[in-house]
Tab-separated table of C-alpha atoms and ligand atoms in Angstrom:
chain	number	residue	atom	x	y	z
A	16	MET	CA	106.914	69.355	79.802
A	17	THR	CA	108.108	66.955	82.505
A	18	LEU	CA	105.548	66.440	85.309
A	19	ALA	CA	105.555	64.050	88.090
A	20	ILE	CA	102.836	62.608	90.135
A	21	THR	CA	104.034	60.780	93.338
A	22	PRO	CA	102.022	58.089	95.188
A	23	GLY	CA	99.828	59.541	97.770
A	24	THR	CA	99.406	63.013	96.136
A	25	THR	CA	96.703	64.112	93.866
A	26	THR	CA	98.396	66.692	91.622
A	27	ALA	CA	101.016	66.400	88.975
A	28	VAL	CA	103.769	68.919	89.428
A	29	PRO	CA	107.056	69.964	87.560
A	30	ALA	CA	109.513	67.046	88.251
A	31	VAL	CA	112.935	67.681	89.841
A	32	VAL	CA	116.332	66.381	89.046
A	33	GLY	CA	117.426	63.858	91.704
A	34	ALA	CA	114.038	62.667	92.702
A	35	ASP	CA	115.410	59.068	92.954
A	36	LEU	CA	118.786	59.885	94.514
A	37	ARG	CA	119.879	57.181	96.873
A	38	VAL	CA	121.913	58.112	99.891
A	39	PRO	CA	123.836	55.900	102.282
A	40	LEU	CA	122.944	55.494	106.014
A	41	VAL	CA	125.437	54.919	108.795
A	42	THR	CA	123.961	51.425	109.216
A	43	GLY	CA	125.212	50.530	105.631
A	44	GLU	CA	121.820	50.646	103.790
A	45	ARG	CA	120.933	53.008	101.090
A	46	VAL	CA	117.550	54.838	100.886
A	47	THR	CA	115.912	57.393	98.648
A	48	TYR	CA	116.963	60.823	99.825
A	49	ALA	CA	114.187	62.764	101.552
A	50	ASN	CA	115.073	66.318	100.859
A	51	LEU	CA	113.157	68.391	103.409
A	52	ASP	CA	115.407	71.321	102.976
A	53	HIS	CA	113.849	73.108	99.974
A	54	ALA	CA	113.865	76.440	101.829
A	55	ALA	CA	117.659	76.495	101.754
A	56	SER	CA	118.203	75.431	98.216
A	57	ALA	CA	115.667	73.689	95.960
A	58	PRO	CA	116.754	70.979	93.539
A	59	CYS	CA	116.845	71.727	89.904
A	60	LEU	CA	113.635	71.341	87.796
A	61	GLN	CA	114.042	68.740	84.991
A	62	GLU	CA	112.759	71.344	82.495
A	63	VAL	CA	115.292	73.827	83.797
A	64	ARG	CA	118.084	71.360	83.154
A	65	ASP	CA	116.601	70.749	79.661
A	66	ALA	CA	116.501	74.560	78.954
A	67	VAL	CA	120.271	74.735	80.091
A	68	ASP	CA	121.226	71.778	77.835
A	69	GLU	CA	119.481	73.487	74.973
A	70	LEU	CA	121.496	76.756	75.451
A	71	LEU	CA	124.927	75.150	76.171
A	72	PRO	CA	125.909	74.486	72.504
A	73	TRP	CA	125.069	78.100	71.719
A	74	TYR	CA	126.719	79.446	74.850
A	75	ALA	CA	129.426	82.092	73.938
A	76	SER	CA	130.515	85.501	75.104
A	77	VAL	CA	127.750	88.078	75.868
A	78	HIS	CA	127.469	91.626	74.559
A	79	ARG	CA	130.757	92.138	72.867
A	80	GLY	CA	130.936	89.280	70.644
A	81	ALA	CA	130.316	89.544	66.788
A	82	GLY	CA	129.961	85.729	66.395
A	83	PHE	CA	126.580	84.338	65.668
A	84	ALA	CA	126.575	82.137	68.984
A	85	SER	CA	127.584	85.373	70.817
A	86	GLN	CA	124.555	87.013	69.383
A	87	VAL	CA	122.315	84.148	70.503
A	88	SER	CA	123.723	84.174	73.914
A	89	THR	CA	123.378	87.884	74.256
A	90	ARG	CA	119.719	87.561	73.145
A	91	VAL	CA	119.118	84.958	75.663
A	92	TYR	CA	120.596	87.157	78.366
A	93	GLU	CA	118.750	90.201	77.441
A	94	GLN	CA	115.462	88.531	76.825
A	95	ALA	CA	115.670	86.996	80.285
A	96	ARG	CA	115.013	90.515	81.719
A	97	ASP	CA	111.484	90.593	79.987
A	98	ARG	CA	110.793	86.940	81.190
A	99	ILE	CA	111.654	87.907	84.762
A	100	ARG	CA	109.673	91.113	84.596
A	101	ARG	CA	106.539	89.077	83.415
A	102	PHE	CA	107.044	86.669	86.220
A	103	VAL	CA	106.808	89.287	88.912
A	104	GLY	CA	104.324	91.534	87.172
A	105	ALA	CA	106.803	94.468	87.107
A	106	HIS	CA	106.360	97.742	85.300
A	107	SER	CA	107.943	97.848	81.767
A	108	SER	CA	110.064	100.668	83.027
A	109	ASP	CA	111.442	98.689	85.904
A	110	ALA	CA	115.069	97.819	85.854
A	111	VAL	CA	115.992	94.144	85.946
A	112	VAL	CA	119.556	93.710	87.289
A	113	PHE	CA	120.997	90.140	87.498
A	114	THR	CA	123.004	89.398	90.560
A	115	ARG	CA	124.206	86.304	92.317
A	116	ASN	CA	121.281	85.864	94.716
A	117	THR	CA	118.883	87.615	97.044
A	118	THR	CA	121.706	88.631	99.465
A	119	ASP	CA	123.552	90.303	96.504
A	120	SER	CA	120.368	91.955	95.291
A	121	LEU	CA	119.548	93.453	98.689
A	122	ASN	CA	123.108	94.555	99.175
A	123	LEU	CA	122.866	96.255	95.783
A	124	LEU	CA	119.793	98.083	96.731
A	125	ALA	CA	121.279	99.092	100.110
A	126	ARG	CA	124.213	100.697	98.212
A	127	SER	CA	121.862	102.472	95.865
A	128	VAL	CA	119.480	104.170	98.151
A	129	PRO	CA	119.915	108.025	98.452
A	130	LYS	CA	122.103	109.231	101.450
A	131	ASN	CA	119.935	109.584	104.567
A	132	THR	CA	117.203	107.273	103.473
A	133	ALA	CA	115.157	106.257	106.408
A	134	VAL	CA	114.959	102.410	106.413
A	135	VAL	CA	112.237	100.519	108.341
A	136	LEU	CA	112.231	96.849	108.749
A	137	PHE	CA	110.921	94.156	111.075
A	138	ASP	CA	113.594	92.326	113.269
A	139	SER	CA	112.271	88.965	111.991
A	140	GLU	CA	113.984	89.481	108.568
A	141	HIS	CA	116.668	86.992	107.281
A	142	HIS	CA	120.182	88.421	107.759
A	143	ALA	CA	120.335	89.058	104.004
A	144	ALA	CA	117.577	91.775	104.445
A	145	LEU	CA	118.506	92.805	107.983
A	146	LEU	CA	122.219	93.341	107.840
A	147	PRO	CA	122.732	95.639	104.803
A	148	TRP	CA	120.944	98.299	106.705
A	149	ARG	CA	122.458	99.500	109.711
A	150	GLY	CA	123.079	102.923	111.363
A	151	PRO	CA	121.071	105.795	112.780
A	152	ASN	CA	118.588	105.922	109.893
A	153	VAL	CA	117.380	102.333	110.459
A	154	GLN	CA	114.446	101.590	112.543
A	155	ARG	CA	114.093	97.858	113.449
A	156	VAL	CA	110.456	97.198	114.402
A	157	PRO	CA	109.957	94.201	116.774
A	158	ALA	CA	108.279	91.350	114.912
A	159	PRO	CA	104.521	91.462	115.583
A	160	SER	CA	102.346	88.511	116.497
A	161	SER	CA	99.747	89.033	113.765
A	162	SER	CA	99.247	90.453	110.197
A	163	GLY	CA	97.131	93.166	111.549
A	164	ALA	CA	99.662	94.162	114.221
A	165	ALA	CA	102.342	94.155	111.511
A	166	VAL	CA	100.373	96.784	109.533
A	167	VAL	CA	99.735	99.008	112.708
A	168	ALA	CA	103.423	98.648	113.763
A	169	LEU	CA	104.666	99.740	110.321
A	170	ASP	CA	102.220	102.698	110.264
A	171	ARG	CA	103.628	103.878	113.660
A	172	ALA	CA	107.214	103.462	112.591
A	173	LEU	CA	106.709	105.300	109.431
A	174	ALA	CA	104.899	108.045	111.150
A	175	ALA	CA	107.899	108.539	113.361
A	176	ALA	CA	110.482	108.363	110.540
A	177	PRO	CA	112.505	111.492	109.546
A	178	VAL	CA	111.405	113.335	106.447
A	179	GLY	CA	113.239	112.525	103.342
A	180	PRO	CA	113.467	109.246	101.254
A	181	ARG	CA	112.107	106.215	103.065
A	182	LEU	CA	112.331	102.612	102.290
A	183	VAL	CA	110.530	99.615	103.879
A	184	ILE	CA	111.987	96.118	103.631
A	185	VAL	CA	109.671	93.211	104.086
A	186	THR	CA	109.841	89.455	103.412
A	187	GLY	CA	107.158	87.758	101.436
A	188	ALA	CA	107.300	84.518	103.256
A	189	SER	CA	109.478	84.001	106.473
A	190	ASN	CA	112.233	81.513	105.998
A	191	VAL	CA	111.799	80.509	109.676
A	192	THR	CA	107.998	79.937	109.854
A	193	GLY	CA	106.895	80.065	106.166
A	194	GLU	CA	104.172	82.630	107.164
A	195	LEU	CA	103.042	84.875	104.321
A	196	TRP	CA	103.406	88.591	105.328
A	197	PRO	CA	100.579	90.972	104.365
A	198	VAL	CA	102.595	92.555	101.722
A	199	ALA	CA	99.881	94.470	99.856
A	200	GLU	CA	98.614	95.984	103.122
A	201	LEU	CA	102.135	96.983	104.198
A	202	ALA	CA	102.742	98.512	100.766
A	203	LYS	CA	99.551	100.633	101.170
A	204	VAL	CA	100.920	101.974	104.482
A	205	ALA	CA	104.315	102.507	102.962
A	206	ARG	CA	102.751	104.454	100.026
A	207	ARG	CA	100.523	106.556	102.483
A	208	HIS	CA	103.788	107.671	104.184
A	209	GLY	CA	105.617	108.242	100.963
A	210	ALA	CA	108.003	105.321	101.480
A	211	ARG	CA	109.140	102.745	98.898
A	212	ILE	CA	108.906	99.152	99.643
A	213	ALA	CA	111.258	96.346	98.852
A	214	LEU	CA	110.095	92.733	98.847
A	215	ASP	CA	112.477	90.010	99.880
A	216	ALA	CA	110.909	87.284	97.828
A	217	ALA	CA	113.488	84.620	98.289
A	218	GLN	CA	110.916	82.181	100.044
A	219	LEU	CA	107.859	83.639	98.253
A	220	ALA	CA	108.861	83.332	94.658
A	221	PRO	CA	109.160	79.512	94.592
A	222	HIS	CA	105.726	79.038	96.202
A	223	ARG	CA	103.290	81.777	95.155
A	224	PRO	CA	102.638	83.944	92.164
A	225	ILE	CA	103.828	87.605	92.667
A	226	ASN	CA	102.494	90.638	90.939
A	227	ALA	CA	104.548	93.731	91.844
A	228	ARG	CA	101.918	96.173	90.480
A	229	GLU	CA	99.154	94.497	92.326
A	230	LEU	CA	101.058	94.235	95.505
A	231	GLY	CA	102.416	97.914	95.155
A	232	VAL	CA	105.969	97.061	95.740
A	233	ASP	CA	108.909	99.017	94.413
A	234	TYR	CA	111.556	96.389	94.395
A	235	ILE	CA	111.671	92.585	94.426
A	236	ALA	CA	114.741	90.376	95.096
A	237	PHE	CA	114.980	86.603	94.686
A	238	SER	CA	117.386	83.768	94.077
A	239	GLY	CA	117.646	81.102	91.321
A	240	HIS	CA	118.781	78.408	93.677
A	241	LYS	CA	115.648	78.663	95.678
A	242	ILE	CA	113.380	78.546	92.655
A	243	TYR	CA	114.668	75.282	91.245
A	244	ALA	CA	117.350	77.060	89.034
A	245	PRO	CA	120.675	76.427	90.935
A	246	PHE	CA	123.079	77.967	88.500
A	247	GLY	CA	124.214	80.882	90.425
A	248	ALA	CA	121.930	83.733	89.344
A	249	GLY	CA	119.589	86.014	91.330
A	250	VAL	CA	117.861	89.274	90.465
A	251	LEU	CA	116.777	92.662	91.691
A	252	VAL	CA	113.805	94.154	89.919
A	253	GLY	CA	112.541	97.556	90.587
A	254	ARG	CA	112.407	101.309	89.955
A	255	ALA	CA	115.407	102.421	87.965
A	256	ASP	CA	116.006	105.989	89.309
A	257	TRP	CA	117.917	105.273	92.538
A	258	LEU	CA	119.852	102.480	90.850
A	259	GLN	CA	120.641	104.856	88.026
A	260	GLN	CA	121.901	107.593	90.360
A	261	ALA	CA	124.141	105.139	92.513
A	262	GLN	CA	127.747	104.391	92.055
A	263	PRO	CA	128.217	101.183	90.233
A	264	TYR	CA	127.976	98.119	92.681
A	265	LEU	CA	131.132	96.573	91.313
A	266	VAL	CA	133.509	98.451	88.898
A	267	GLY	CA	134.996	96.818	85.851
A	268	GLY	CA	134.129	95.894	82.254
A	269	GLY	CA	130.524	96.076	81.268
A	270	ALA	CA	129.720	98.775	83.878
A	271	THR	CA	131.574	101.419	81.718
A	272	SER	CA	130.505	103.010	78.438
A	273	LYS	CA	133.946	104.877	78.031
A	274	VAL	CA	137.305	105.057	79.937
A	275	THR	CA	139.821	107.740	79.077
A	276	ASP	CA	143.309	108.232	80.009
A	277	HIS	CA	143.976	111.678	81.598
A	278	GLY	CA	147.609	110.934	82.609
A	279	ASP	CA	147.367	111.094	86.385
A	280	ARG	CA	143.721	109.823	86.435
A	281	LEU	CA	141.243	107.765	84.458
A	282	GLY	CA	138.033	109.389	83.271
A	283	VAL	CA	135.136	106.907	83.474
A	284	ALA	CA	131.742	107.154	82.071
A	285	TRP	CA	129.540	104.592	83.731
A	286	SER	CA	126.862	102.671	81.882
A	287	ALA	CA	123.150	103.156	82.536
A	288	VAL	CA	121.196	100.544	84.530
A	289	PRO	CA	121.129	97.537	84.321
A	290	GLU	CA	124.698	97.271	82.976
A	291	ARG	CA	125.895	99.761	85.512
A	292	HIS	CA	125.513	97.159	88.259
A	293	GLU	CA	126.536	94.174	86.232
A	294	ALA	CA	130.276	94.555	85.896
A	295	GLY	CA	132.228	91.508	84.758
A	296	SER	CA	131.153	88.717	82.322
A	297	PRO	CA	127.549	87.863	82.978
A	298	ASN	CA	126.119	84.540	84.090
A	299	VAL	CA	124.112	83.778	80.909
A	300	VAL	CA	123.577	80.151	81.918
A	301	GLY	CA	122.334	81.083	85.376
A	302	VAL	CA	120.097	83.847	84.070
A	303	HIS	CA	118.579	81.535	81.377
A	304	ALA	CA	117.968	78.770	83.972
A	305	LEU	CA	116.275	81.458	86.339
A	306	ALA	CA	113.982	82.733	83.535
A	307	ALA	CA	113.169	79.135	82.556
A	308	ALA	CA	112.186	78.275	86.175
A	309	CYS	CA	110.028	81.389	86.383
A	310	GLU	CA	108.180	80.446	83.293
A	311	ILE	CA	107.785	76.766	84.346
A	312	LEU	CA	106.396	77.744	87.712
A	313	SER	CA	104.035	80.303	86.118
A	314	ARG	CA	102.372	77.571	84.090
A	315	HIS	CA	101.741	75.352	87.156
A	316	TRP	CA	100.860	77.539	90.135
A	317	GLU	CA	97.623	75.949	90.898
A	318	GLN	CA	99.104	72.484	91.012
A	319	THR	CA	102.274	73.666	92.859
A	320	VAL	CA	100.255	75.396	95.557
A	321	ALA	CA	97.732	72.372	96.028
A	322	HIS	CA	100.664	69.969	96.130
A	323	GLU	CA	102.513	71.983	98.703
A	324	GLN	CA	99.445	72.810	100.860
A	325	GLU	CA	98.482	69.078	100.990
A	326	LEU	CA	101.942	68.132	102.058
A	327	LEU	CA	102.147	70.917	104.636
A	328	THR	CA	98.967	69.820	106.288
A	329	ARG	CA	100.271	66.291	106.444
A	330	LEU	CA	103.568	67.514	107.882
A	331	GLN	CA	101.952	69.572	110.538
A	332	ASN	CA	99.425	67.034	111.492
A	333	GLY	CA	102.162	64.380	111.855
A	334	LEU	CA	104.515	66.532	113.691
A	335	ARG	CA	101.907	67.557	116.202
A	336	THR	CA	101.689	63.969	117.366
A	337	ILE	CA	105.342	63.891	118.445
A	338	PRO	CA	105.848	64.225	122.165
A	339	GLY	CA	107.461	67.491	123.049
A	340	PHE	CA	106.972	69.038	119.473
A	341	ARG	CA	106.694	72.886	119.606
A	342	GLU	CA	106.255	74.760	116.298
A	343	LEU	CA	107.775	78.260	115.996
A	344	ALA	CA	105.311	80.881	114.840
A	345	ILE	CA	105.559	84.676	114.307
A	346	LEU	CA	102.289	85.687	112.644
A	347	THR	CA	99.919	83.361	114.320
A	348	ASP	CA	96.965	84.331	111.938
A	349	ALA	CA	98.899	83.972	108.603
A	350	ASP	CA	98.719	81.265	105.919
A	351	LYS	CA	102.197	79.682	105.234
A	352	VAL	CA	104.212	78.136	102.605
A	353	GLY	CA	105.691	74.678	103.361
A	354	VAL	CA	108.167	75.542	106.118
A	355	VAL	CA	107.884	74.193	109.672
A	356	SER	CA	110.509	75.084	112.301
A	357	PHE	CA	110.308	73.354	115.629
A	358	THR	CA	111.885	72.284	118.755
A	359	ILE	CA	111.404	68.962	120.583
A	360	SER	CA	111.786	69.320	124.325
A	361	GLY	CA	114.809	67.525	125.723
A	362	PHE	CA	116.517	67.137	122.254
A	363	ASP	CA	119.138	69.219	120.654
A	364	ALA	CA	118.131	70.406	117.115
A	365	GLY	CA	121.639	69.618	115.808
A	366	PHE	CA	121.498	66.039	117.176
A	367	LEU	CA	118.015	65.475	115.617
A	368	ALA	CA	119.224	66.800	112.306
A	369	ALA	CA	122.326	64.458	112.424
A	370	ALA	CA	120.383	61.377	113.340
A	371	LEU	CA	117.621	62.079	110.676
A	372	SER	CA	120.373	62.156	107.963
A	373	ALA	CA	122.582	59.347	109.420
A	374	GLU	CA	119.796	56.808	110.156
A	375	TYR	CA	116.951	57.834	107.900
A	376	GLY	CA	118.275	59.514	104.879
A	377	ILE	CA	116.323	62.747	105.700
A	378	GLY	CA	117.830	66.270	104.991
A	379	VAL	CA	116.487	68.988	107.187
A	380	ARG	CA	118.116	72.294	108.509
A	381	ASP	CA	119.145	72.955	112.032
A	382	GLY	CA	120.350	76.085	113.710
A	383	ALA	CA	118.958	79.722	113.676
A	384	PHE	CA	118.546	79.785	109.814
A	385	CYS	CA	120.305	83.190	109.268
A	386	ALA	CA	117.711	84.927	111.424
A	387	HIS	CA	119.177	84.836	114.784
A	388	VAL	CA	117.247	87.672	116.384
A	389	ILE	CA	113.799	86.189	115.736
A	390	VAL	CA	114.829	82.509	116.164
A	391	GLY	CA	116.440	83.421	119.627
A	392	ARG	CA	113.119	84.987	120.587
A	393	LEU	CA	110.785	82.252	119.203
A	394	VAL	CA	112.768	79.296	120.865
A	395	LYS	CA	112.533	81.068	124.262
A	396	GLN	CA	108.777	81.361	123.718
A	397	VAL	CA	108.373	77.712	123.308
A	398	GLY	CA	110.572	77.030	126.433
A	399	SER	CA	113.811	76.078	124.804
A	400	HIS	CA	117.165	77.167	126.130
A	401	GLU	CA	119.053	76.432	122.928
A	402	GLU	CA	118.964	79.171	120.270
A	403	ARG	CA	118.248	76.579	117.583
A	404	ALA	CA	115.574	74.774	115.969
A	405	VAL	CA	114.971	72.143	113.261
A	406	ARG	CA	113.392	73.285	110.008
A	407	ALA	CA	111.623	70.949	107.628
A	408	SER	CA	110.701	72.669	104.315
A	409	ILE	CA	108.849	71.277	101.498
A	410	GLY	CA	108.596	72.006	97.717
A	411	LEU	CA	108.245	70.393	94.370
A	412	GLY	CA	110.565	67.611	95.257
A	413	THR	CA	108.675	66.476	98.272
A	414	THR	CA	106.556	63.372	98.493
A	415	PRO	CA	104.173	62.091	101.143
A	416	GLU	CA	106.690	59.342	101.963
A	417	HIS	CA	109.301	61.895	102.837
A	418	VAL	CA	106.747	63.669	105.255
A	419	ASP	CA	105.816	60.382	106.702
A	420	ARG	CA	109.311	59.190	107.132
A	421	LEU	CA	110.249	62.297	108.928
A	422	VAL	CA	107.330	61.990	111.332
A	423	ALA	CA	107.994	58.316	112.029
A	424	ALA	CA	111.714	58.965	112.478
A	425	LEU	CA	111.221	61.737	114.947
A	426	ARG	CA	108.826	59.550	116.925
A	427	THR	CA	111.321	56.729	117.064
A	428	LEU	CA	114.160	59.147	118.026
A	429	VAL	CA	112.020	60.678	120.830
A	430	THR	CA	110.551	57.594	122.173
A	431	GLU	CA	113.268	54.992	121.624
A	432	GLY	CA	116.406	57.038	121.024
A	433	PRO	CA	118.991	56.741	118.348
A	434	LYS	CA	120.290	53.475	116.937
A	435	TRP	CA	123.725	54.897	116.622
A	436	THR	CA	126.268	56.924	118.696
A	437	TYR	CA	126.794	60.554	118.144
A	438	ALA	CA	129.453	62.987	119.356
A	439	GLN	CA	129.821	66.743	119.147
A	440	ARG	CA	132.722	67.927	116.926
A	441	ASP	CA	133.332	71.556	116.262
A	442	GLY	CA	130.010	72.402	117.817
A	443	ARG	CA	128.085	69.967	115.418
A	444	TRP	CA	126.619	66.617	116.167
A	445	VAL	CA	128.208	63.937	114.064
A	446	PRO	CA	127.627	60.100	113.895
A	447	GLN	CA	130.677	58.262	115.249
A	448	ASP	CA	132.390	55.772	112.865
A	449	ASP	CA	130.684	57.302	109.916
A	450	ASN	CA	131.513	55.086	106.999
A	451	ARG	CA	129.067	56.641	104.551
A	452	THR	CA	130.926	56.818	101.250
A	453	LEU	CA	130.937	59.921	98.961
A	454	PRO	CA	129.725	59.613	95.317
A	455	PRO	CA	132.471	58.289	92.888
A	456	PHE	CA	133.035	61.716	91.320
A	457	LEU	CA	134.289	62.921	94.769
A	458	ALA	CA	136.303	59.933	95.567
B	21	LIG	C1	113.751	85.073	103.345
B	21	LIG	C2	115.296	85.032	102.832
B	21	LIG	N1	115.821	86.078	102.262
B	21	LIG	C3	117.027	86.058	101.768
B	21	LIG	C4	117.742	84.888	101.754
B	21	LIG	C5	119.154	84.967	101.227
B	21	LIG	O1	119.035	84.099	99.881
B	21	LIG	P1	120.409	83.887	99.303
B	21	LIG	O2	121.299	83.127	100.250
B	21	LIG	O3	120.077	83.073	98.166
B	21	LIG	O4	121.110	85.140	98.988
B	21	LIG	C6	117.097	83.776	102.240
B	21	LIG	C7	118.005	82.498	102.178
B	21	LIG	O5	117.627	81.622	102.879
B	21	LIG	C8	115.892	83.784	102.647
B	21	LIG	O6	115.312	82.669	103.231
């Protein structure tokens, strides 16, 4: 077990790969990288890397190989379904379909719902959850300003939804604000109206335990790269019936049990779920890494939550002292995971992000975070004309020093200005005369 305790924190948490990464500054120095962009992609856990290393000598073809290593790899791949099922507290009958990421999982679900399913969602969703559902059967509910209002709004929307199959899509934690949505209450409302509910857990799964049965959700989607297992796997867990009735998401080997030649056409018998939607050679390494990350997090929830909440408080308290700082918020009464999006009046978000990287070795996100509708609205609410914000997000790789460095750097940028010259190129701010060198493997 690899745990790390960083100066200034009180809890030991699973250690990440790259905690000591040194990055160049435009000024020629090198500093430890302050990765405050966990919400986009989290670093790999050391234990996940160990699990991958352990598998690699055994890595071989999955499902069709008779060789012993193939049998080991197949066992690893198939067992991962139970490991993931346990992580999200799913029913034993739930399908576990491996995908590339949350986007892939939600697109698969969108392709699998019965025709004319009425879909209800809040317009604050990430594009991965917002865009697969379009057309006359989709009701987009304006994002509410409190958890209670969310429940009332969903109740109203479902009361007005046409009869027939119904599906609610909801995020567990907003990628813009980190706020935790009242999933159990929303699921209760969905149930009362005969609707199923799908949980976009991309931002929730790395930060809080999930129990599908207790929450009452029917589907859960999340990504390996956000849960400290960046090896290209994601997952959709949930009720098997719609998935079983749907046409395969991709067609090809693995999704078929039998193909027959009828001269002018091919006869195809499609496999049952989960293989039905997993055509092509599966990502055994990614799936094993994903399952390993789930188990590691499951053993350390208490420390993980305490570590992140401590840093979140430090981050919010620090940022609130910066002149012109305005934090974006949707559900003003909700608890949140370690995500803070903000504007600083008079400063472009892209410029701030570029200067934080170039002069301070800090990685944050700027833009509209694949949630254009809600970010456009929230930045207006805080008096900004740009449809962009800065997002700082924390996780297991974050230290108090990273947080303090961000706060100090922003204060210096806002009160004294940058030390370097920046220009806009192709719509992005970049430092001029940027001589930072890439790592040798890229040279
Ligand atoms: C809430 C939420 N849902 C879905 C996604 C899409 O995840 P992925 O890019 O891994 O498919 C993201 C990614 O940022 C997200 O934050």
